[in-house]
Structure formats: C-alpha cells, structure tokens
XYZ file of C-alpha atoms in Angstrom:
502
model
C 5.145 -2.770 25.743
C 1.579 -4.298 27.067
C -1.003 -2.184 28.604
C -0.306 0.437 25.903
C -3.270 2.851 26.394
C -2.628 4.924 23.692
C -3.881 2.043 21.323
C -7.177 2.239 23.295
C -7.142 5.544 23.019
C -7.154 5.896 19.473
C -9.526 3.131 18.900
C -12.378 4.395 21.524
C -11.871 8.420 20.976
C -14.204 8.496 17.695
C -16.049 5.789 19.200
C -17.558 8.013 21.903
C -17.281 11.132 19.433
C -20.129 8.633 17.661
C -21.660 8.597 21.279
C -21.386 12.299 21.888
C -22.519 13.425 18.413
C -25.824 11.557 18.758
C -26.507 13.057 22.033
C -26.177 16.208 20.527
C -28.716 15.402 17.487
C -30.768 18.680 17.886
C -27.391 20.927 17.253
C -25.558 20.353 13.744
C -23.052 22.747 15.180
C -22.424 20.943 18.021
C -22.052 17.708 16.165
C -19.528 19.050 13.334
C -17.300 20.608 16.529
C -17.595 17.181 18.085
C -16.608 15.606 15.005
C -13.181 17.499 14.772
C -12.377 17.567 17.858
C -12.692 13.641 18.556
C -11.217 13.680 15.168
C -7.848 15.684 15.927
C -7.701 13.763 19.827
C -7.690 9.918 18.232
C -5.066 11.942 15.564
C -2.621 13.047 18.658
C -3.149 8.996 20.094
C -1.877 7.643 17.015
C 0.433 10.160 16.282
C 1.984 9.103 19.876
C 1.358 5.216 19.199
C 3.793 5.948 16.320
C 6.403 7.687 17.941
C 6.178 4.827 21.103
C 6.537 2.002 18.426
C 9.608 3.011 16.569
C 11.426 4.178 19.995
C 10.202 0.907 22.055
C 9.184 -1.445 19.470
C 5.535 -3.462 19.222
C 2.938 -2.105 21.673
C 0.014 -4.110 22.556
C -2.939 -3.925 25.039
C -5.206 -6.926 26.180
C -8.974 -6.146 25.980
C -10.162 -7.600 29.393
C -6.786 -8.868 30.891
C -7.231 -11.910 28.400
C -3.756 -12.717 27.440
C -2.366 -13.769 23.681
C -3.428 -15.684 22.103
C -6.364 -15.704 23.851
C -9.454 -12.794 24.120
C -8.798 -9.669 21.710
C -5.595 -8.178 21.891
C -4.811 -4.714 20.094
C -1.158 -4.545 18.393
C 0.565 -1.416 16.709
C 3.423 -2.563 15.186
C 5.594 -0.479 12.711
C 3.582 -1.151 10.386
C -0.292 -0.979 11.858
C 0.547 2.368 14.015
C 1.532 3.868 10.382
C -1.553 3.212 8.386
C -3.375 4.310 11.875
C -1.798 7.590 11.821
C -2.386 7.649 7.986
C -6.464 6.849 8.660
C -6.684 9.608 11.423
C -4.559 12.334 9.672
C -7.106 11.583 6.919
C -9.995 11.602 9.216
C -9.580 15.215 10.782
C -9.212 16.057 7.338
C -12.526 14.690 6.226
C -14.165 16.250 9.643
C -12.615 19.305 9.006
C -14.401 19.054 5.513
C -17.679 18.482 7.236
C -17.127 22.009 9.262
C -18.272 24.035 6.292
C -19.696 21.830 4.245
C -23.059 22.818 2.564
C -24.483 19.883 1.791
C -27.935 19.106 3.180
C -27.335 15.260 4.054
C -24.526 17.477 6.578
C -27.291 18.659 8.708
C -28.887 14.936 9.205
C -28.502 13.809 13.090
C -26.965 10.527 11.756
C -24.855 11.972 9.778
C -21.496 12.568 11.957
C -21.859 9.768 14.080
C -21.680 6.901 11.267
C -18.796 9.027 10.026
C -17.182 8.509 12.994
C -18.125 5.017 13.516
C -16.251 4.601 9.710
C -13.381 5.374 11.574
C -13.821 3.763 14.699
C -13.714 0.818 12.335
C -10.928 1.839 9.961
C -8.720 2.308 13.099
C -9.887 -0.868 14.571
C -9.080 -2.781 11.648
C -4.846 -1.428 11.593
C -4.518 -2.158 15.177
C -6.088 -5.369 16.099
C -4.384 -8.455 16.748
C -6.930 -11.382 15.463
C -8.883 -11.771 12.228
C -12.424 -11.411 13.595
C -12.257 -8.450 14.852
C -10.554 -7.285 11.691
C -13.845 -8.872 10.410
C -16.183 -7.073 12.445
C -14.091 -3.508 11.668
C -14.281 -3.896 8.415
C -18.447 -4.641 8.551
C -18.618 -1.715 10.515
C -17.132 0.436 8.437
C -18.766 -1.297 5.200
C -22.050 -0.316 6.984
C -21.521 3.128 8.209
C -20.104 4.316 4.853
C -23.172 2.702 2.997
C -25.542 4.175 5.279
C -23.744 7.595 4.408
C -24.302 7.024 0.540
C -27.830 6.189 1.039
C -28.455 9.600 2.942
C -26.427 11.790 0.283
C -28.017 14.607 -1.793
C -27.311 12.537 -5.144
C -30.312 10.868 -6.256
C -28.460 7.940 -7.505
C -26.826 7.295 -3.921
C -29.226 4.729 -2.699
C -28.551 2.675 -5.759
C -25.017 2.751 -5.377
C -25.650 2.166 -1.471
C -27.644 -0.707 -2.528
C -24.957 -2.208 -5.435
C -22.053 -2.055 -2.764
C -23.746 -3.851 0.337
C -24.715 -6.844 -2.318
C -21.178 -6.803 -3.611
C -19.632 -6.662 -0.228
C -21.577 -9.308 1.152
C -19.968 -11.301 -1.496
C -16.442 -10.100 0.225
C -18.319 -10.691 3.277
C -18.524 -14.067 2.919
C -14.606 -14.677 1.821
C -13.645 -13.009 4.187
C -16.129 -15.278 6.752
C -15.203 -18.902 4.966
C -11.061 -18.005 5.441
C -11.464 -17.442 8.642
C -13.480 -20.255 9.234
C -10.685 -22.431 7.902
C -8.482 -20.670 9.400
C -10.024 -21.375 12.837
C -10.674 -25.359 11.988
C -7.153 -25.411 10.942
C -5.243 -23.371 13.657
C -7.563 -23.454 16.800
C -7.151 -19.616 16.554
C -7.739 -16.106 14.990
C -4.476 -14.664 16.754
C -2.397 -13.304 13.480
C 0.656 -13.599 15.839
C -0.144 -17.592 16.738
C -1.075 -18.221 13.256
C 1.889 -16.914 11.980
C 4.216 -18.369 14.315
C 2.577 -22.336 13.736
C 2.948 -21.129 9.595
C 6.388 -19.991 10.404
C 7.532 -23.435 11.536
C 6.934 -25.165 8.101
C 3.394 -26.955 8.861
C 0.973 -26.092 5.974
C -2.266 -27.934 7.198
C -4.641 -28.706 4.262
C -6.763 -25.780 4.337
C -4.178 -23.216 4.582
C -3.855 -22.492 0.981
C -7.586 -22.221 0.404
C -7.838 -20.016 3.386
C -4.826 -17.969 2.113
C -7.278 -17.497 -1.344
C -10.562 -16.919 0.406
C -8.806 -13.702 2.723
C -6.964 -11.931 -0.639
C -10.173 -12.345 -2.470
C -12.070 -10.856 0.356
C -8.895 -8.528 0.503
C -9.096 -7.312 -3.621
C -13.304 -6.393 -3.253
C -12.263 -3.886 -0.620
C -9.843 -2.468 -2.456
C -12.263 -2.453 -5.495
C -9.512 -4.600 -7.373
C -10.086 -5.889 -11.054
C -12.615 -8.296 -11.043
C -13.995 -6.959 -7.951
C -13.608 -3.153 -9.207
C -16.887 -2.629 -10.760
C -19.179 -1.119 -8.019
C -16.964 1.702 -7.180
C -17.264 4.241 -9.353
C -21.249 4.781 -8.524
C -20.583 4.215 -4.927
C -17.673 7.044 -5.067
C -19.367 9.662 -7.084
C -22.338 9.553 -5.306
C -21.122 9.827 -2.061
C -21.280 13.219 -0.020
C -17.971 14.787 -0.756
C -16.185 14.494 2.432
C -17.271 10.485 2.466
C -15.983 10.170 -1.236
C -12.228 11.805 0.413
C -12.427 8.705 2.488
C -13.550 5.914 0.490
C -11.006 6.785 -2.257
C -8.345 7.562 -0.122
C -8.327 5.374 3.250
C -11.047 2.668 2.930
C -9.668 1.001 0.319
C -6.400 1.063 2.035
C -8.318 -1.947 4.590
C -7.915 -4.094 1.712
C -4.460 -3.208 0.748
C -3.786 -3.337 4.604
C -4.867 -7.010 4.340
C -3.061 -8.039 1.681
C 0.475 -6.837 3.283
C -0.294 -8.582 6.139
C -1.082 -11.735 3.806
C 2.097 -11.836 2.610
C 4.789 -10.134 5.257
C 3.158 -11.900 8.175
C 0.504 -14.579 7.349
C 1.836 -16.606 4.188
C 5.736 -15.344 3.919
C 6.398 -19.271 2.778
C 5.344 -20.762 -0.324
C 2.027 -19.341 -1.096
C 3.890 -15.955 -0.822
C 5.518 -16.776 -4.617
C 1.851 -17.645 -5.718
C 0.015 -14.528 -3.804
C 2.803 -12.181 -5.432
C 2.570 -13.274 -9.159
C -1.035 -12.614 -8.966
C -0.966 -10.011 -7.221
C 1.378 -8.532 -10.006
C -1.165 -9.595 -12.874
C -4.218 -7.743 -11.003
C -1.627 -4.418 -10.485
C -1.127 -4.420 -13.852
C -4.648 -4.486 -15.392
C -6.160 -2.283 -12.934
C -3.710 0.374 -13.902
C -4.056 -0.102 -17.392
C -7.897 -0.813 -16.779
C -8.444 2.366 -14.359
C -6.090 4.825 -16.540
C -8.207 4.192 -19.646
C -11.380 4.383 -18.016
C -9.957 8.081 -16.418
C -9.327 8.969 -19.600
C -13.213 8.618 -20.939
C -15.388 9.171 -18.217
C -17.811 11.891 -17.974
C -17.690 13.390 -14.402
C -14.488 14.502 -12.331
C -15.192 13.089 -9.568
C -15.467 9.321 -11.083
C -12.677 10.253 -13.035
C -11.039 10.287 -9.944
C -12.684 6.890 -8.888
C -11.497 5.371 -11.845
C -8.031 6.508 -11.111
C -8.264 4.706 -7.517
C -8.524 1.786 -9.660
C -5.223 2.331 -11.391
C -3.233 4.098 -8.272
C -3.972 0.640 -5.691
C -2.778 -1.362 -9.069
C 1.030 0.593 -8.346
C 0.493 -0.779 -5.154
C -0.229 -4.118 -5.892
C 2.388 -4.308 -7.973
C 4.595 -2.929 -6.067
C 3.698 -5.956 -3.269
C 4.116 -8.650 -6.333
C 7.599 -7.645 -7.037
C 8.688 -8.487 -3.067
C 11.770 -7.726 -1.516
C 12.614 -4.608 0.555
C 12.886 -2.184 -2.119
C 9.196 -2.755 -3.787
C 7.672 -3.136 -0.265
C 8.984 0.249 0.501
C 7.752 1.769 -2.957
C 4.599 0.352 -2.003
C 4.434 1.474 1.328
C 5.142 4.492 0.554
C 2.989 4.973 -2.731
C -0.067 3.935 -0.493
C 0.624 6.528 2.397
C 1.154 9.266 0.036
C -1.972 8.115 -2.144
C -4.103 9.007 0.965
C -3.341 11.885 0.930
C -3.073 13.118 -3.173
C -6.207 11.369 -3.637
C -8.346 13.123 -0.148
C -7.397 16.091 -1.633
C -8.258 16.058 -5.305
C -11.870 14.752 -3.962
C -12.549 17.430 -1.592
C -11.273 20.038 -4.326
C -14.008 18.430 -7.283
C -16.224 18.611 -4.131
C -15.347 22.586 -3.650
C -15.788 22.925 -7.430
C -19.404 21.588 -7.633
C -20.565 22.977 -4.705
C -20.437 26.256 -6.301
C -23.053 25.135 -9.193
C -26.296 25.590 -8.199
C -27.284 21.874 -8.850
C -24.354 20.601 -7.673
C -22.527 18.628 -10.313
C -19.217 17.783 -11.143
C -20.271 16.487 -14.955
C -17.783 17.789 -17.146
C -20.435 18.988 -19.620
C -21.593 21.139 -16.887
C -18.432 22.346 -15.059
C -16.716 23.273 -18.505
C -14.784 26.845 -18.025
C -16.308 26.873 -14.482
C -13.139 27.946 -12.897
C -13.629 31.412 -14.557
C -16.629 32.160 -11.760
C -14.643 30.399 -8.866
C -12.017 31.938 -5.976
C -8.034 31.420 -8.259
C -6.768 29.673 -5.414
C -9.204 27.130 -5.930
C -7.595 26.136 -9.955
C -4.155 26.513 -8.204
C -4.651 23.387 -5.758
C -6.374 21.591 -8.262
C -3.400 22.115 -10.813
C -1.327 20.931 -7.969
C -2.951 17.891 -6.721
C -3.147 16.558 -10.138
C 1.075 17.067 -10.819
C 1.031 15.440 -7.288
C -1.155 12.103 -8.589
C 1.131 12.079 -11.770
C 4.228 12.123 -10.240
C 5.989 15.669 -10.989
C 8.137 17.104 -8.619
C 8.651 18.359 -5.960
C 5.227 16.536 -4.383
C 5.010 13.879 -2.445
C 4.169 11.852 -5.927
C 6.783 12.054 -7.060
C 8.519 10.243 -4.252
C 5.964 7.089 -4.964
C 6.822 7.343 -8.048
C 10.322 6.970 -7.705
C 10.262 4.501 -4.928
C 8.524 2.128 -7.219
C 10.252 2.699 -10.147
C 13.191 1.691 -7.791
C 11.496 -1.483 -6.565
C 10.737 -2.195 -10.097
C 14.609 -2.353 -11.102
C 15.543 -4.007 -8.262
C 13.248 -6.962 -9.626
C 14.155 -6.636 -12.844
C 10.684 -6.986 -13.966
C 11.088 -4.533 -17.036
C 7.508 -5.185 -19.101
C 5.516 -3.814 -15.889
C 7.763 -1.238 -15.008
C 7.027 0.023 -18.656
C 3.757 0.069 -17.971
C 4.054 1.501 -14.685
C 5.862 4.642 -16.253
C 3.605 4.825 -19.428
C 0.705 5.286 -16.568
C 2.039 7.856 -15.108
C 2.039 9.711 -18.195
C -1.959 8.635 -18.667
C -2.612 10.013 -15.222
C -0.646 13.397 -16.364
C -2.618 13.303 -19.752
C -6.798 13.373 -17.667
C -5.436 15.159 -14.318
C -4.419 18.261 -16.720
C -7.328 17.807 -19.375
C -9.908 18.192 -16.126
C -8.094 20.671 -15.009
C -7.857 22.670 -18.263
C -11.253 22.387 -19.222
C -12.893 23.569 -15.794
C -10.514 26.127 -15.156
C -8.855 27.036 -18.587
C -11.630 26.950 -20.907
C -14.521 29.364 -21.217
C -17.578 28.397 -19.947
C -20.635 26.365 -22.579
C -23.990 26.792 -22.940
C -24.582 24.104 -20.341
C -22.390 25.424 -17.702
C -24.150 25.434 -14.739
C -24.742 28.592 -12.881
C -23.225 29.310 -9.960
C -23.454 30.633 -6.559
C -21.842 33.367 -4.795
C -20.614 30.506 -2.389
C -19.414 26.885 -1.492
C -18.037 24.416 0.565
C -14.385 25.638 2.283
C -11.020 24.881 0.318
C -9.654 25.256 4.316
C -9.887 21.022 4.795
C -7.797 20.137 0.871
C -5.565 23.042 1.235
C -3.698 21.722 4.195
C -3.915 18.148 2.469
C -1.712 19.832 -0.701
C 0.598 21.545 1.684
C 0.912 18.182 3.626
C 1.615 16.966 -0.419
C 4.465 19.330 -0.959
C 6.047 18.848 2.499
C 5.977 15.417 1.978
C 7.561 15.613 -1.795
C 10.067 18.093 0.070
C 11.059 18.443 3.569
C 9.973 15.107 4.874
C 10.891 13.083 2.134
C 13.700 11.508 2.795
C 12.330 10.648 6.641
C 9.146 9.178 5.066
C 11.982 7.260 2.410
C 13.753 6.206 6.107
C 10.366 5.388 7.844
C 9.311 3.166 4.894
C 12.260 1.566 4.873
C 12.498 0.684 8.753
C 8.770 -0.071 8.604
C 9.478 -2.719 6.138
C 12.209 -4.481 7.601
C 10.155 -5.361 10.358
C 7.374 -5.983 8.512
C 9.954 -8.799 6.715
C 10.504 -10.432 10.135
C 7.697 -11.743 11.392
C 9.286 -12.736 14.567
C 9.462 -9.009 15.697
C 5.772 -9.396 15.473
C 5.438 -12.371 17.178
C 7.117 -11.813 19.697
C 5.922 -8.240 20.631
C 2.646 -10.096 20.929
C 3.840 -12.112 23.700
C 4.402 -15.053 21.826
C 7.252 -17.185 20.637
C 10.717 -16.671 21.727
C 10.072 -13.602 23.166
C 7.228 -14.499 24.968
C-alpha cells in the first residue's frame, strides 16, 4: 500500500514531541508527560504499521509525491515495521523511566527533546527506503545520544561523549565513502533499485568495496570487535534511562544494517564473504565481551560488556544463513531489547538509592539488604532471562540459535555459543549475589530513603516472561514469516513500486 500514513506517523510523532518539549522548557513536568505521551502515540503507529504489513504486505509513503526511486520514500516491510515496533516499545519504556527519574541532568530543558530526537532517528533509520537518509538518522541519533552523555551527572560523561563522536566519525565516514560508491556506481540511494540492478547479476567494480565500507560502518554502531572499544565508558556513563537505549536499541541500527546487507543488498556472492566474517567477529565478541563481564568492576559496564557478547549471538547467528539462523537471530535481537533495557534500568534503580550514585561493585556490595525485595527479585530475573533459563523470553533466543546452529552444522561455534551462555549465567548471578545476597562492606555506600521507580523495568520483565511464555511461539511464527520475506528480495522490491510489481 502507498500513501501509508501510519509510517509518517510514527516517524514525525516524537519529532514534534522534540518540538513540544522545548516549548515547554520552563516545566520539567510538562516535558516528562510530553515525553510519554508522544512516546506511547508513535508506539500505537508502529504497533498498527505492523499489523497493516503482515495483513497487506509492504507499505510505503512518498515524502513530497516524489515517486521510487526517486525523492525519499519511507518503507515498512516485515522486517523494518518489526524493529520499529521493537525501538518504540523500547522508547515508552525509556520515557516512562524518565517520569520518576531523580537524576539532575532529568530536569535540564534539553534533556527530553534530544531524547526524543534519538528516536525520531532510530525510527527513521528502520523505515526509510534510501541510504542517505539512513545516513542522516543514524547522525542524528549519534548526536542526540552524545549530547545526552555530555549533560549526565557522571563526571566522566563528557569524556566518553567526547571518545564516541571521534570514533563515530570514523563510522561516519564508511558509512559516507559506501554510499558514495554506491551512488557513482548505481545512479541511486534507493535500497529497492539497488537491489533490484544487484539482483540481475551485474556487480559493477565498486560494489564489493562499497559492500565493505557499509558493514564496517555497520560493526562501529554496533560496537563490534575491533570497533567495540568506546562503549563501555560511553554506556556507563550515560544517564540511566539513555544507557536502556544505547545497550538495548541503538546498537540494533547497526545490526539493522547488516541484515539488510545481506537479505536485501548483497544476497549474491559477497553474501558467502559478508557471512564468514561476520561469523569470525560473532565469535570473538562473545568470547571477548563474556570475559570482560566476568572482570569488570561496575554493574552497569558489566552489562556493557555483555552487549558486546549478546550482538556477537547475533552476528553469528546472520553468518550461519539460511532460514533457521536468520530466525534465531531475529529473534535473539528483538528479545535482547528488551532483557538488556531492563537489567539497565534495574542497576540504574539500584544506584540511585546510594547517596553518590554508583553502581561500583565495591560500593553496592550487600546493598540489596537496604533496598525495596521486589527490586533483587527482577534483577534475579532479568539476569536468568540474559542467560537463557526458562521460561523467559531468553530462553527462546537461546534455543532458536542453537537451532540455527545445527541446521548449519557449524559445531565449533555452536560450542562456544552454549559455553557463553553458561559465562553469562556465571556474572549475571555473581552481581546479583553480591548486591543483594551478601552483607554490606565497609565501603558500601549509604543510602537513601528513596530512588528512581522500578514502575518503567518491571513491565520490561513481565514483557520478558510473556514473551518466554504466552507469546512465544507467535514471536517463533512472526520470526519465521518475517524472514522469509526478508529472503526474497523481490517482495521488497516490488512493494516499493519497482520491478515486476511495479
């Protein structure tokens, strides 16, 4: 369908949230009740683009009347309308969060409209047609969530604000070279057009360096190994209901890219290449980001350090190919969103009751003695959820991988996908046991009668079980539909307005 204005809708809803919030600068209350209400309206747009694309198929609407492949065109196919509805279910989450959050970068005027701008830009990126304005989304949300770092209470955030807009302007320019060479090769930046000339066999000279230059712009986002090592400042230091995002849904842009790389883009024979590597990075970062969970000093960059390993299941996941991987993968990165949003906002919870506002082990040791029981409960549970233990939603990535690993017959990484697991079991239930097991040291910090609301992560962990539970098997079913289109790029194509069914 063309003319779809629910993909409009979701797009331009946080957009003039941003707007809105601004206007309202000299009432913080006003601007956190803008932020989740914009936040839950763009949710119920998606959450209808979804159900519209899986009844009618690929829905599409022309910015300006400018026709494919021509002008900007916004697309939600199976695929794009899920991660969309994955980014704004986040979103209201992380808004939510911001409600009753305590934190004194909360009350800045700036403060809820660049949060909303991130996901004017997240959202942007999952639904739009050509690769430069998938390049401008993803500036815009580099740039609102490093102007959110630089404003947070952590005296370290401007550095790590600093380290990640020098670093991205390295993915920056990737990303800005492949599409060049895209453009001097195709004559376009319509993914449908490019995909459709690709399809045909031609592989002009500058495709296969183009195809590098995007997955390498693709792997910083998703803080992959070697692009991996700015993260872990840039996601502790964040204010807590940023870090929920970053570590949850922002990396997913990259991992967003990289499916379309090689499902839509490259499906010929760079795909073989893309995948092997692709494999190779999955591995190490899981190994990589599993050991470096295991040692680190703070819960929250534990927790950063497990992104590293948790998008390595996904990239390996994509390396193995075929329909069974792609839906362990697809499925191990929607549920990740949500596991890992959670966990955040709960280390978030737990420092916010220490009166300097730390979540350094040495500090929160046998902390969970002074805090609200519930609190230690979701925490326990989030962390079985990350590891894979049933019945949550983990456990269904879990599987679904394992699955797509078997299928392959790639037994050495499914090995080490399986001896991870255990890892992230081993530092989920250390954390958890000494802040909420262990009696509290000398250099616990002292507390305060209150903190930040569980209200936002509780309904992310009951989202967690339902998932693992009740909706498992149609998640399993959505996945799996999802992906078979997502292997025919033609249904793509086509919905555009292009090729045969133009």
């Amino acid at each position: 369908m063309t003319g779809n204005a629910l993909l409009l809708g979701a797009l331009a809803t946080p957009l003039i949230g941003a707007i809105l919030a601004l206007l309202a600068a000299r009432s913080n209350h006003r601007q956190r009740l803008i932020g989740v209400a914009t936040g839950a309206i763009a949710w119920l747009f998606s959450a209808g683009l979804l159900a519209q694309v899986h009844e009618y198929g690929v829905q599409t609407y022309a910015l300006g009347g400018w026709q494919p492949p021509y002008g900007i065109v916004l697309v939600a196919d199976a695929f794009g309308a899920l991660f969309a509805f994955m980014v704004t279910t986040i979103m209201v989450a992380g808004l939510l969060y911001t409600y009753h959050c305590n934190d004194k970068c909360m009350t800045y005027p700036a403060f809820l409209p660049l949060f909303l701008l991130m996901e004017v830009g997240l959202v942007g990126a999952m639904l739009t047609g050509d690769l430069f304005t998938l390049f401008v989304s993803m500036e815009l949300m580099v740039l609102a969530s490093v102007s959110l770092t630089a404003i947070s209470d952590d005296q370290f955030g401007l550095e790590a604000a600093l380290k990640y807009i020098l670093i991205s302007s390295m993915g920056t320019l990737f990303l800005l070279l492949g599409i060049a060479a895209m453009y001097a090769t195709f004559g376009t930046l319509n993914m449908a057009d490019i995909a459709q000339t690709l399809q045909s066999g031609e592989r002009p000279f500058l495709a296969p360096a183009a195809a590098l230059m995007l997955l390498c712009a693709f792997l910083l986002k998703s803080a992959v190994f070697p692009f991996h090592f700015w993260q872990p400042d840039f996601h502790t230091t964040a204010p807590t209901p940023l870090s929920a995002m970053l570590s949850s849904i922002v990396v997913k842009v990259g991992v967003y890219g990289i499916f379309r790389l090689v499902t839509l883009l490259f499906v010929g024979e760079e795909a073989d290449s893309l995948e092997r590597l692709l494999s190779v990075l999955g591995v190490i970062g899981i190994v990589f980001g599993s050991l470096g969970a295991l040692r680190t000093y703070n819960a929250k960059r534990m927790l950063a350090y497990s992104t590293f390993a948790q998008i390595g299941f996904i990239l390996v996941g994509i390396g193995w190919g075929g329909t069974v991987a792609l839906v362990g993968a697809l499925v191990y990165a929607f549920n990740h969103a949500f596991i890992k949003s959670a966990l955040l906002m709960l280390m978030g919870v737990v420092a916010s009751y220490t009166k300097i506002k730390t979540a350094d082990f040495a500090y929160v040791h046998g902390l969970g003695k002074r805090l609200p029981p519930l609190l230690g409960w979701l925490v326990l549970l989030g962390g079985l959820s990350l590891a894979g233990v049933p019945p949550l939603n983990g456990f269904i990535s879990k599987l679904a991988l394992i699955r797509g690993g078997v299928d392959n017959g790639d037994w050495v990484n499914l090995i080490i996908v399986v001896a991870a697991g255990i890892l992230t079991l081993m530092y989920m239930i250390r954390a958890w046991q000494q802040i909420f097991q262990q009696a509290p040291l000398p250099s616990t910090a002292e507390t305060k009668p209150t903190g930040d609301s569980i209200i936002a992560p509780f309904l992310l962990i009951t989202i967690c079980l339902l998932l693992g539970t009740v909706f498992a098997e149609p998640l399993l079913q959505l996945a799996g539909e999802t992906v078979r289109q997502m292997l025919d790029p033609q249904i793509y194509i086509a919905g555009v307005g292009l090729g045969n069914g133009g």
